[in-house]
Coordinates of N, CA and C (backbone and C1' of nucleotides) in Angstrom, one line a residue:
Chain A
M3 N -24.4 19.4 -47.4 CA -25.3 20.3 -46.3 C -24.4 20.3 -45.1
T4 N -24.4 21.6 -44.6 CA -23.4 22.2 -43.6 C -24.6 22.8 -42.3
D5 N -24.0 23.1 -41.4 CA -24.6 23.8 -40.2 C -25.0 25.0 -40.7
S6 N -24.1 25.8 -41.7 CA -24.6 26.9 -42.1 C -25.7 27.1 -43.1
S7 N -26.1 26.0 -43.7 CA -26.9 25.8 -44.8 C -28.4 26.2 -44.2
P8 N -29.1 27.1 -45.1 CA -30.1 27.8 -44.6 C -31.2 26.7 -44.0
G9 N -31.3 25.5 -44.4 CA -32.2 24.5 -43.8 C -32.0 24.0 -42.5
M10 N -30.5 24.2 -42.3 CA -30.1 23.9 -40.8 C -30.3 25.0 -39.9
L11 N -31.3 26.0 -39.8 CA -31.3 27.0 -39.0 C -32.3 26.5 -37.7
R12 N -31.3 26.1 -36.5 CA -32.0 25.9 -35.1 C -33.2 26.5 -34.8
L13 N -34.3 26.0 -34.3 CA -35.3 26.5 -33.8 C -34.7 27.0 -32.3
P14 N -34.9 28.2 -31.8 CA -34.5 28.7 -30.6 C -35.3 28.1 -29.3
R15 N -34.7 28.2 -28.1 CA -35.6 27.6 -26.9 C -37.0 28.4 -26.6
D16 N -37.0 29.7 -27.0 CA -38.5 30.2 -26.8 C -39.4 29.3 -27.8
F17 N -39.0 28.6 -28.8 CA -39.7 28.1 -29.7 C -40.5 27.0 -28.9
Y18 N -39.7 26.4 -28.0 CA -40.3 25.3 -27.0 C -41.0 25.5 -25.7
A19 N -40.8 26.9 -25.4 CA -41.3 27.3 -24.0 C -42.6 27.7 -24.1
R20 N -43.4 27.0 -24.9 CA -44.9 27.1 -25.0 C -45.7 25.8 -24.7
K21 N -47.1 26.1 -24.6 CA -47.7 24.9 -24.2 C -47.8 23.7 -25.6
A22 N -47.7 22.5 -25.0 CA -47.6 21.5 -25.6 C -48.4 21.6 -26.8
I23 N -49.9 21.9 -26.6 CA -51.0 21.7 -27.3 C -50.7 22.6 -28.6
E24 N -49.8 23.7 -28.3 CA -49.4 24.7 -29.3 C -48.3 24.3 -30.3
V25 N -47.4 23.9 -29.5 CA -46.1 23.5 -30.1 C -46.4 22.2 -30.9
A26 N -46.9 21.4 -30.6 CA -47.1 20.0 -31.2 C -47.5 20.3 -32.7
P27 N -48.5 20.7 -33.3 CA -48.7 20.9 -34.7 C -47.8 21.8 -35.3
E28 N -47.0 22.4 -34.4 CA -46.0 23.5 -35.2 C -44.8 22.6 -35.5
L29 N -44.6 21.4 -34.9 CA -43.6 20.8 -35.2 C -43.4 20.3 -36.6
L30 N -44.7 19.8 -36.9 CA -45.0 19.0 -38.4 C -44.3 20.0 -39.4
G31 N -43.6 19.3 -40.5 CA -43.1 20.3 -41.4 C -41.5 20.7 -41.2
R32 N -41.1 20.9 -39.9 CA -39.9 21.1 -39.7 C -39.0 19.9 -39.3
Y33 N -37.8 20.2 -39.4 CA -36.8 19.1 -39.7 C -35.9 19.0 -38.4
L34 N -36.0 17.5 -38.2 CA -35.1 16.9 -37.1 C -33.8 16.5 -37.6
V35 N -32.7 17.2 -37.1 CA -31.3 17.0 -37.8 C -30.6 16.2 -36.7
R36 N -29.7 14.9 -37.1 CA -28.9 14.3 -36.2 C -27.5 14.4 -36.8
N37 N -26.5 14.9 -36.1 CA -25.0 14.9 -36.3 C -24.7 13.5 -35.7
V38 N -24.1 12.7 -36.5 CA -23.4 11.6 -36.1 C -22.2 11.0 -37.1
G39 N -21.0 10.8 -36.3 CA -19.7 10.3 -37.1 C -19.3 11.5 -38.1
G40 N -19.9 13.0 -37.9 CA -19.1 13.9 -38.8 C -20.2 14.0 -39.9
K41 N -21.4 13.1 -40.1 CA -22.4 12.9 -41.0 C -23.6 13.5 -40.5
Q42 N -24.4 14.2 -41.5 CA -25.7 14.9 -41.2 C -26.9 14.0 -41.6
R43 N -27.9 13.4 -40.6 CA -29.1 13.1 -40.9 C -30.5 13.8 -40.7
V44 N -31.0 13.9 -41.7 CA -32.1 15.0 -41.9 C -33.3 14.4 -41.9
G45 N -34.6 14.7 -41.0 CA -35.6 14.2 -41.6 C -36.8 15.1 -41.3
R46 N -37.9 15.1 -42.1 CA -39.2 16.2 -42.0 C -40.0 15.4 -40.9
I47 N -40.5 16.0 -39.9 CA -41.3 15.6 -38.8 C -42.6 15.8 -39.6
V48 N -43.4 14.4 -39.5 CA -44.6 14.2 -40.1 C -45.6 13.7 -39.1
E49 N -45.4 13.3 -38.0 CA -46.1 12.8 -37.1 C -45.9 13.0 -35.6
V50 N -46.6 13.7 -34.8 CA -46.2 13.9 -33.2 C -47.3 13.5 -32.3
E51 N -46.9 13.4 -31.1 CA -48.1 13.3 -29.9 C -47.7 14.1 -29.0
A52 N -48.7 14.9 -28.3 CA -48.2 15.9 -27.0 C -48.9 15.2 -26.0
Y53 N -48.0 15.3 -24.9 CA -48.2 14.9 -23.6 C -48.1 16.2 -22.5
L54 N -49.1 16.4 -21.9 CA -49.5 17.6 -21.6 C -48.8 18.1 -20.1
G55 N -48.5 17.0 -19.2 CA -48.0 17.3 -18.0 C -48.7 15.8 -16.8
P56 N -48.5 16.0 -15.7 CA -48.9 15.0 -14.5 C -50.0 14.8 -14.8
H57 N -51.1 15.9 -15.1 CA -52.4 15.5 -15.1 C -53.0 14.6 -16.4
D58 N -52.0 14.8 -17.1 CA -52.4 13.8 -18.4 C -51.9 12.2 -18.1
R59 N -53.1 11.4 -17.9 CA -52.7 10.2 -17.3 C -51.9 9.2 -18.4
A60 N -51.9 9.7 -19.6 CA -51.1 9.1 -20.6 C -49.7 9.2 -20.7
A61 N -49.5 10.3 -20.0 CA -47.9 10.8 -19.9 C -47.2 10.4 -18.8
H62 N -45.8 9.8 -19.2 CA -44.9 9.5 -18.2 C -44.9 10.3 -17.1
S63 N -44.9 11.8 -17.2 CA -44.8 12.6 -16.0 C -46.0 12.7 -15.3
S64 N -46.9 11.9 -15.3 CA -48.1 11.4 -14.5 C -47.7 10.7 -13.3
K65 N -46.4 10.2 -13.3 CA -45.8 9.5 -12.1 C -45.2 10.2 -11.1
G66 N -45.1 11.6 -11.6 CA -44.3 12.6 -11.0 C -42.7 12.6 -11.3
V67 N -42.3 13.4 -10.5 CA -40.6 13.4 -10.7 C -40.0 12.2 -10.2
T68 N -39.5 11.2 -11.0 CA -38.5 10.2 -10.8 C -37.5 10.2 -11.6
P69 N -36.2 9.4 -11.2 CA -35.3 9.3 -12.1 C -35.7 9.5 -13.6
R70 N -36.8 8.7 -14.1 CA -36.8 8.6 -15.5 C -37.5 10.0 -15.8
T71 N -38.2 10.5 -15.4 CA -39.3 11.5 -16.0 C -38.5 13.0 -15.5
R72 N -37.3 12.9 -14.7 CA -36.8 14.0 -14.2 C -36.4 15.1 -15.4
V73 N -36.1 14.6 -16.6 CA -35.9 15.3 -17.8 C -37.0 16.0 -18.3
M74 N -38.1 15.3 -18.4 CA -39.5 15.8 -18.8 C -40.0 17.0 -17.9
F75 N -39.4 16.9 -16.6 CA -39.8 18.3 -15.8 C -38.9 19.4 -15.6
G76 N -37.8 19.1 -16.7 CA -36.8 20.0 -16.9 C -37.0 21.2 -17.7
P77 N -36.1 22.0 -18.2 CA -36.2 23.1 -18.8 C -36.5 22.7 -20.2
P78 N -37.4 23.5 -21.1 CA -37.8 23.1 -22.7 C -36.4 23.1 -23.5
G79 N -36.9 22.5 -24.4 CA -35.8 22.6 -25.7 C -34.7 21.1 -25.3
H80 N -35.0 20.2 -24.6 CA -33.8 19.4 -24.4 C -34.8 18.0 -24.7
A81 N -34.0 16.9 -25.1 CA -34.7 15.7 -25.7 C -34.8 14.7 -24.6
Y82 N -35.9 14.2 -24.4 CA -36.4 13.0 -23.4 C -36.3 11.6 -24.2
V83 N -35.5 10.9 -23.9 CA -35.2 9.7 -24.8 C -35.3 8.3 -23.6
Y84 N -36.2 7.6 -24.1 CA -36.2 6.6 -23.2 C -36.5 5.2 -23.8
L85 N -36.2 4.2 -23.1 CA -36.2 2.7 -23.8 C -37.5 2.1 -23.5
I86 N -38.2 1.7 -24.6 CA -39.4 1.0 -24.2 C -39.7 -0.7 -24.8
Y87 N -40.3 -1.4 -24.1 CA -40.3 -2.7 -24.3 C -39.0 -3.7 -24.3
G88 N -37.9 -2.8 -23.6 CA -36.8 -3.4 -23.1 C -35.8 -3.3 -24.7
M89 N -36.4 -2.7 -25.8 CA -35.6 -2.8 -26.8 C -35.5 -1.7 -28.0
H90 N -36.7 -1.0 -27.8 CA -36.7 0.1 -28.7 C -36.6 1.5 -27.9
H91 N -36.0 2.6 -28.7 CA -36.2 4.0 -28.2 C -37.4 4.9 -28.7
C92 N -37.3 5.8 -28.1 CA -38.5 6.9 -28.4 C -37.8 8.0 -27.8
M93 N -38.3 9.2 -28.8 CA -37.5 10.4 -28.8 C -38.5 11.2 -28.5
N94 N -38.6 12.3 -27.4 CA -39.8 13.5 -27.3 C -38.6 14.6 -27.1
V95 N -39.5 16.0 -27.3 CA -38.8 17.1 -26.9 C -39.6 17.7 -26.0
V96 N -38.9 18.3 -24.8 CA -39.4 18.7 -23.8 C -39.8 20.3 -24.1
V97 N -41.2 20.5 -23.6 CA -41.6 21.8 -24.2 C -42.6 22.3 -22.6
D98 N -43.0 23.5 -22.9 CA -43.6 24.6 -21.8 C -42.5 24.7 -20.7
R99 N -42.9 25.3 -19.8 CA -42.0 25.9 -18.7 C -41.3 24.7 -17.7
E100 N -40.2 25.0 -17.3 CA -39.7 24.1 -16.6 C -40.5 23.7 -15.3
G101 N -40.8 22.2 -14.9 CA -41.5 21.8 -14.0 C -42.9 21.6 -14.3
E102 N -43.3 21.8 -15.8 CA -44.8 21.5 -16.2 C -44.9 19.9 -16.4
G103 N -43.7 19.4 -16.7 CA -43.9 17.9 -17.1 C -44.2 17.6 -18.8
A104 N -44.2 18.5 -19.5 CA -44.9 18.4 -20.9 C -44.0 18.0 -21.9
A105 N -44.2 17.3 -22.9 CA -43.2 16.8 -23.9 C -44.0 16.2 -25.4
I106 N -43.4 16.3 -26.3 CA -44.1 16.0 -27.5 C -43.3 14.7 -28.3
L107 N -43.7 13.5 -28.2 CA -43.1 12.6 -28.9 C -43.2 12.6 -30.4
I108 N -42.0 12.4 -30.8 CA -41.9 12.3 -32.4 C -42.1 11.0 -32.7
R109 N -43.3 10.7 -33.6 CA -43.6 9.6 -34.1 C -43.3 9.4 -35.5
A110 N -43.0 9.9 -36.1 CA -42.6 9.9 -37.7 C -42.0 10.8 -38.6
L111 N -41.0 10.4 -39.3 CA -40.1 11.4 -40.4 C -40.3 11.2 -41.7
E112 N -40.1 12.0 -42.4 CA -40.1 11.9 -43.9 C -38.5 12.0 -44.4
P113 N -37.9 11.0 -44.7 CA -36.3 11.2 -44.8 C -36.2 12.4 -45.9
V114 N -35.0 13.4 -45.7 CA -34.6 14.4 -46.3 C -33.6 14.1 -46.9
H115 N -32.4 13.6 -46.0 CA -31.1 13.9 -46.3 C -30.2 13.0 -45.5
G116 N -29.3 11.9 -45.9 CA -28.5 10.8 -45.2 C -29.4 10.0 -44.5
I117 N -30.6 9.7 -44.9 CA -31.2 8.5 -44.1 C -31.8 7.4 -45.1
A118 N -31.3 6.3 -44.9 CA -31.4 5.4 -45.7 C -32.7 4.3 -45.1
A119 N -32.7 4.2 -43.8 CA -33.7 3.1 -43.0 C -35.0 4.1 -43.0
R120 N -36.1 2.9 -42.6 CA -37.3 3.5 -42.5 C -37.7 4.2 -41.4
T121 N -38.3 5.3 -41.3 CA -38.7 6.3 -40.1 C -40.0 6.5 -40.0
Q122 N -41.2 5.6 -40.0 CA -42.1 5.6 -40.1 C -42.8 5.0 -38.7
G123 N -42.1 5.4 -37.7 CA -42.5 5.1 -36.2 C -41.5 5.4 -35.3
P124 N -42.0 6.0 -34.1 CA -41.2 6.4 -33.0 C -40.0 5.5 -32.8
A125 N -39.9 4.2 -32.7 CA -38.7 3.6 -32.5 C -38.1 3.3 -33.7
L126 N -38.5 3.3 -34.9 CA -38.0 3.1 -36.2 C -36.8 4.3 -36.4
L127 N -37.6 5.6 -36.3 CA -36.8 6.9 -36.6 C -35.7 6.8 -35.7
C128 N -36.0 6.7 -34.4 CA -34.7 6.8 -33.6 C -33.6 5.6 -33.9
K129 N -34.0 4.5 -34.3 CA -32.9 3.5 -34.8 C -32.2 4.1 -36.2
A130 N -33.0 5.0 -37.0 CA -32.5 5.4 -38.2 C -31.6 6.6 -38.0
L131 N -31.9 7.3 -37.1 CA -31.2 8.7 -36.6 C -29.9 8.0 -35.5
E132 N -29.8 6.6 -35.1 CA -29.1 6.4 -34.1 C -29.1 7.3 -32.7
I133 N -30.7 7.5 -32.5 CA -31.0 8.1 -31.2 C -31.1 7.0 -30.1
D134 N -30.5 7.0 -29.0 CA -30.7 6.1 -27.9 C -30.6 6.8 -26.7
R135 N -30.6 6.4 -25.5 CA -30.6 6.8 -24.1 C -29.2 7.9 -23.7
R136 N -28.5 7.5 -24.6 CA -27.1 8.5 -24.3 C -27.4 9.9 -24.7
L137 N -28.6 10.1 -25.5 CA -29.2 11.5 -26.1 C -30.3 12.1 -25.0
N138 N -30.7 11.1 -24.0 CA -31.3 11.6 -23.1 C -30.8 13.0 -22.3
A139 N -31.4 13.9 -22.2 CA -31.4 15.1 -21.5 C -30.6 16.1 -22.4
C140 N -30.2 15.7 -23.9 CA -29.4 16.3 -24.6 C -30.2 17.9 -25.2
D141 N -29.4 18.9 -25.1 CA -29.8 20.2 -25.2 C -30.1 20.2 -26.8
L142 N -31.3 20.5 -27.2 CA -31.8 20.5 -28.5 C -31.2 22.1 -29.3
T143 N -30.4 22.7 -28.4 CA -30.0 23.8 -29.2 C -28.4 23.7 -29.5
G144 N -27.9 22.4 -29.2 CA -26.6 22.0 -29.6 C -26.4 21.5 -30.7
R145 N -25.2 20.8 -31.1 CA -25.1 20.3 -32.4 C -25.4 18.8 -32.7
D146 N -25.5 18.0 -31.6 CA -25.5 16.7 -31.8 C -27.1 16.3 -32.4
L147 N -28.0 16.8 -31.7 CA -29.4 16.9 -32.2 C -30.3 18.0 -31.9
Y148 N -30.8 18.3 -33.0 CA -31.7 19.5 -32.9 C -32.8 19.6 -34.0
L149 N -34.0 20.5 -33.8 CA -34.8 20.8 -34.6 C -34.5 22.0 -35.5
A150 N -34.8 22.1 -36.7 CA -34.5 23.0 -37.6 C -35.4 23.6 -38.3
E151 N -35.5 24.9 -39.0 CA -36.4 25.5 -40.0 C -36.3 25.0 -41.2
P152 N -37.3 24.6 -41.9 CA -36.8 24.1 -43.3 C -36.5 25.4 -44.4
D153 N -36.0 25.4 -45.5 CA -36.0 26.6 -46.3 C -37.2 27.0 -46.5
E154 N -38.2 26.2 -47.1 CA -39.6 26.8 -47.1 C -40.5 25.6 -46.7
M155 N -41.5 25.8 -46.1 CA -42.7 25.3 -45.5 C -43.8 25.0 -46.6
S156 N -43.9 23.8 -47.1 CA -44.9 23.7 -48.0 C -46.2 23.5 -47.4
A157 N -47.5 23.8 -48.1 CA -48.7 23.6 -47.2 C -49.0 22.5 -47.1
F158 N -49.8 22.3 -46.0 CA -50.5 20.7 -45.7 C -51.7 20.9 -44.7
K159 N -52.5 19.9 -44.8 CA -53.4 19.9 -43.9 C -53.0 19.0 -42.7
V160 N -53.5 19.2 -41.6 CA -53.1 18.5 -39.8 C -54.3 17.8 -39.7
V161 N -54.1 16.6 -39.6 CA -55.1 15.7 -39.0 C -55.1 15.4 -37.4
R162 N -56.0 15.5 -36.6 CA -55.7 15.4 -35.1 C -56.7 14.0 -34.9
R163 N -55.7 13.3 -34.1 CA -56.4 12.0 -33.8 C -56.2 11.4 -32.3
P164 N -56.6 10.3 -31.8 CA -56.4 10.0 -30.4 C -54.8 9.6 -30.4
R165 N -54.0 9.5 -29.4 CA -52.8 8.9 -29.3 C -52.8 7.5 -29.3
I166 N -51.5 6.8 -29.8 CA -51.5 5.5 -30.1 C -51.1 4.8 -28.6
G167 N -51.6 3.6 -28.5 CA -50.8 2.7 -27.7 C -51.1 3.5 -26.0
V168 N -52.2 4.0 -25.9 CA -52.3 4.8 -24.3 C -53.7 4.4 -23.9
D169 N -54.3 3.2 -24.1 CA -55.7 2.7 -23.8 C -55.9 2.8 -22.4
Y170 N -54.7 2.6 -21.5 CA -54.8 2.6 -20.2 C -55.2 3.9 -19.7
A171 N -55.1 4.9 -20.6 CA -55.3 6.5 -20.0 C -56.5 6.8 -19.7
G172 N -57.5 6.1 -19.8 CA -59.2 6.4 -19.8 C -59.5 7.4 -20.7
A173 N -59.9 8.3 -20.2 CA -60.6 9.4 -20.9 C -59.5 10.2 -21.6
W174 N -57.9 10.2 -21.2 CA -57.1 10.9 -21.9 C -56.9 10.2 -23.2
A175 N -57.2 9.0 -23.1 CA -56.8 8.1 -24.4 C -57.6 8.5 -25.6
R176 N -58.6 9.3 -25.2 CA -59.4 9.8 -26.4 C -59.4 11.2 -26.8
R177 N -58.4 12.0 -26.4 CA -58.2 13.2 -26.5 C -57.2 13.3 -27.7
L178 N -57.8 14.2 -28.6 CA -57.1 14.3 -30.0 C -55.6 15.1 -29.9
L179 N -54.9 14.2 -29.3 CA -53.5 15.0 -29.2 C -52.4 14.3 -30.1
R180 N -52.8 13.6 -30.8 CA -51.8 13.1 -32.2 C -52.3 13.9 -33.3
F181 N -51.1 14.3 -34.1 CA -50.9 15.5 -34.9 C -50.2 14.8 -36.1
Y182 N -50.6 14.6 -37.3 CA -49.9 14.3 -38.6 C -50.3 15.0 -39.5
I183 N -49.5 15.2 -40.8 CA -49.8 15.6 -41.8 C -50.7 14.8 -42.9
Q184 N -51.6 15.3 -43.3 CA -52.7 14.5 -43.9 C -52.0 13.8 -45.4
G185 N -52.4 12.7 -45.7 CA -51.8 12.0 -46.5 C -50.5 11.7 -46.9
N186 N -49.6 12.1 -45.9 CA -48.2 11.9 -45.9 C -47.9 10.4 -45.8
S187 N -47.1 9.8 -46.5 CA -46.9 8.3 -46.9 C -46.2 7.7 -45.6
C188 N -45.3 8.7 -45.1 CA -44.7 8.3 -44.0 C -45.3 8.3 -42.6
V189 N -46.5 8.8 -42.3 CA -47.1 8.5 -41.3 C -47.4 7.3 -40.7
S190 N -47.1 7.0 -39.6 CA -46.8 5.6 -38.9 C -48.4 4.9 -39.0
R191 N -49.5 5.3 -38.6 CA -50.8 4.8 -38.7 C -51.6 5.8 -39.0
P192 N -51.8 6.0 -40.6 CA -52.7 7.1 -41.1 C -54.1 6.8 -40.6
Chain B
dT10 P -30.9 -7.6 -2.1 O5' -32.4 -8.0 -2.4 C5' -33.1 -8.7 -1.6 C4' -34.3 -9.2 -2.1 C3' -34.4 -9.5 -3.7 O3' -35.2 -10.5 -4.0 C1' -35.7 -7.7 -3.4
dG11 P -35.3 -11.6 -5.3 O5' -36.8 -11.4 -5.7 C5' -37.9 -11.5 -4.7 C4' -39.0 -11.1 -5.2 C3' -39.3 -11.7 -6.8 O3' -40.6 -12.0 -6.6 C1' -39.5 -9.1 -6.7
dC12 P -41.2 -12.8 -7.9 O5' -42.3 -11.7 -8.9 C5' -43.0 -10.9 -7.7 C4' -43.9 -9.8 -9.0 C3' -44.1 -10.3 -10.2 O3' -45.1 -9.9 -10.7 C1' -42.7 -8.0 -10.1
dA13 P -46.1 -10.8 -11.7 O5' -47.3 -9.8 -12.4 C5' -47.7 -8.5 -11.3 C4' -47.8 -7.3 -12.1 C3' -48.4 -7.5 -13.7 O3' -49.2 -6.5 -13.8 C1' -46.3 -6.4 -13.7
dC14 P -50.0 -6.4 -15.4 O5' -49.0 -5.3 -16.0 C5' -49.0 -4.0 -15.5 C4' -47.9 -3.3 -16.4 C3' -48.4 -3.5 -17.8 O3' -48.3 -2.3 -18.6 C1' -46.0 -3.8 -17.7
dG15 P -49.3 -1.5 -19.9 O5' -48.6 -2.2 -21.2 C5' -48.4 -1.2 -22.0 C4' -47.3 -0.2 -21.2 C3' -46.4 0.8 -22.6 O3' -46.0 1.8 -21.6 C1' -45.3 -0.7 -21.2
dA16 P -46.1 3.3 -22.1 O5' -46.1 3.6 -23.6 C5' -47.3 3.4 -24.4 C4' -47.1 4.2 -25.7 C3' -45.7 4.1 -26.6 O3' -45.8 4.2 -27.9 C1' -45.8 6.1 -26.1
dT17 P -46.2 2.9 -28.9 O5' -44.7 2.0 -28.6 C5' -43.6 2.5 -29.2 C4' -42.7 1.3 -29.8 C3' -43.3 1.5 -31.6 O3' -42.2 1.8 -32.4 C1' -43.1 -0.6 -30.6
dG18 P -42.7 1.7 -33.9 O5' -42.4 0.2 -34.4 C5' -40.9 -0.4 -33.8 C4' -40.8 -1.8 -34.5 C3' -41.2 -2.1 -35.7 O3' -40.0 -2.9 -36.4 C1' -42.1 -3.4 -34.4
dA19 P -40.2 -3.4 -37.9 O5' -40.5 -4.8 -37.8 C5' -39.6 -5.5 -36.8 C4' -40.0 -6.9 -36.9 C3' -40.5 -7.6 -38.2 O3' -39.8 -8.9 -38.3 C1' -42.1 -7.9 -36.8
dA20 P -39.9 -9.5 -39.5 O5' -40.6 -11.2 -39.2 C5' -40.2 -11.6 -37.9 C4' -41.2 -12.5 -37.5 C3' -41.6 -13.5 -38.5 O3' -42.1 -14.9 -38.1 C1' -43.7 -12.1 -37.7
dC21 P -42.4 -15.9 -39.1 O5' -43.8 -16.7 -38.5 C5' -44.0 -16.4 -37.2 C4' -45.8 -16.7 -37.2 C3' -46.2 -17.6 -38.4 O3' -47.2 -18.3 -37.9 C1' -47.4 -15.2 -38.0
Chain C
dT5 P -57.4 -10.0 -32.1 O5' -56.3 -11.1 -31.8 C5' -56.3 -12.4 -32.2 C4' -55.1 -12.9 -32.0 C3' -54.3 -12.8 -30.6 O3' -53.5 -14.0 -30.3 C1' -52.8 -11.9 -32.2
dT6 P -53.0 -14.0 -28.8 O5' -51.7 -14.4 -29.0 C5' -51.2 -15.1 -29.9 C4' -49.6 -15.1 -30.1 C3' -49.0 -14.9 -28.6 O3' -47.9 -15.8 -28.9 C1' -48.3 -13.2 -30.4
dC7 P -46.9 -16.2 -27.5 O5' -45.7 -15.3 -27.8 C5' -44.9 -15.4 -28.7 C4' -43.9 -14.8 -29.1 C3' -43.2 -14.3 -27.8 O3' -41.8 -14.1 -28.1 C1' -43.9 -12.3 -28.8
dA8 P -40.7 -14.8 -26.9 O5' -39.4 -14.1 -27.4 C5' -39.2 -13.6 -28.7 C4' -38.4 -12.3 -28.8 C3' -37.4 -12.0 -27.6 O3' -36.5 -11.4 -28.1 C1' -39.1 -10.2 -28.1
dT9 P -35.2 -11.8 -27.2 O5' -35.2 -10.4 -26.1 C5' -35.3 -9.1 -26.8 C4' -35.1 -8.1 -25.7 C3' -34.6 -8.6 -24.5 O3' -34.0 -7.6 -23.7 C1' -36.8 -8.1 -23.8
dC10 P -32.5 -7.9 -22.7 O5' -32.7 -6.7 -21.4 C5' -32.8 -5.2 -22.3 C4' -33.4 -4.5 -21.0 C3' -33.1 -4.9 -19.6 O3' -33.2 -3.7 -18.9 C1' -35.1 -5.3 -19.7
dG11 P -31.9 -2.8 -18.3 O5' -32.4 -1.5 -17.9 C5' -33.2 -0.8 -19.1 C4' -34.1 0.1 -18.8 C3' -34.0 0.9 -17.4 O3' -34.5 2.1 -17.6 C1' -35.8 -0.4 -17.1
dT12 P -34.3 3.3 -16.2 O5' -35.8 3.4 -15.6 C5' -36.8 3.5 -16.4 C4' -38.4 2.9 -15.6 C3' -38.1 3.8 -14.3 O3' -39.3 4.5 -14.2 C1' -38.9 1.5 -14.2
dG13 P -39.4 5.7 -13.2 O5' -40.8 5.0 -12.1 C5' -42.0 4.7 -12.9 C4' -42.6 4.0 -11.7 C3' -42.6 4.3 -10.5 O3' -44.3 4.3 -9.9 C1' -42.1 2.1 -10.5
dC14 P -45.0 4.9 -8.8 O5' -45.1 3.6 -8.0 C5' -46.0 2.6 -8.6 C4' -46.1 1.3 -7.9 C3' -46.1 1.5 -6.5 O3' -47.0 0.5 -5.9 C1' -44.3 0.2 -6.8
dA15 P -47.8 0.7 -4.6 O5' -48.0 -0.7 -4.3 C5' -48.3 -1.8 -5.1 C4' -48.0 -3.0 -4.8 C3' -48.0 -3.3 -3.0 O3' -48.5 -4.7 -3.2 C1' -45.9 -3.4 -3.8
dC16 P -49.0 -5.6 -1.7 O5' -47.8 -6.2 -1.2 C5' -47.0 -7.0 -1.9 C4' -45.7 -7.4 -1.2 C3' -46.0 -7.5 0.4 O3' -45.4 -8.9 0.9 C1' -44.2 -6.3 -0.1

DNA sequence: TGCACGATGAAC
DNA sequence: TTCATCGTGCAC
């Protein structure tokens, strides 16, 4: 599999420059591609969570622009990668317009190519794809890390649920902003 | 300068 | 249910 393979067609910046609520379910079924050490690791996105902006109390951007959230407020089509619990990494894709502070957390992948480790959780998939803070602010239209169009998208049903681990966010914790592919065995918490 | 707390995962 | 482990944001 190479950069020119049909399945490795990068999603353009325009894809990301839309509302998080709109982009999130469209990430399902698409590929996350990581080039590391000359080898390619490809996973199919099966679970995501949308974080809408500063008004969304569960979003990191609700703190406003800080050294950490700066990337979330930046232009769309970039990776927002952060360290959680002092030991795990989580990866988001920045969406919407610059300044909106919206991003989508990638929560689970189905291994497609070059992946041996488990990918059914936001920290597990980062570990499997060697994604850490060095990739924070990485341009997703570049070659190290990007999203791609699969050769053909199989049909599936999308399930909407409350987001995981954001109970502190009051009413925002109950919003149905988690999306996953119904019945997929790689979803972190079906 | 100190401190409470995680958008998690693993063990018990 | 408990715990590992440290960067971040905010209080003092």
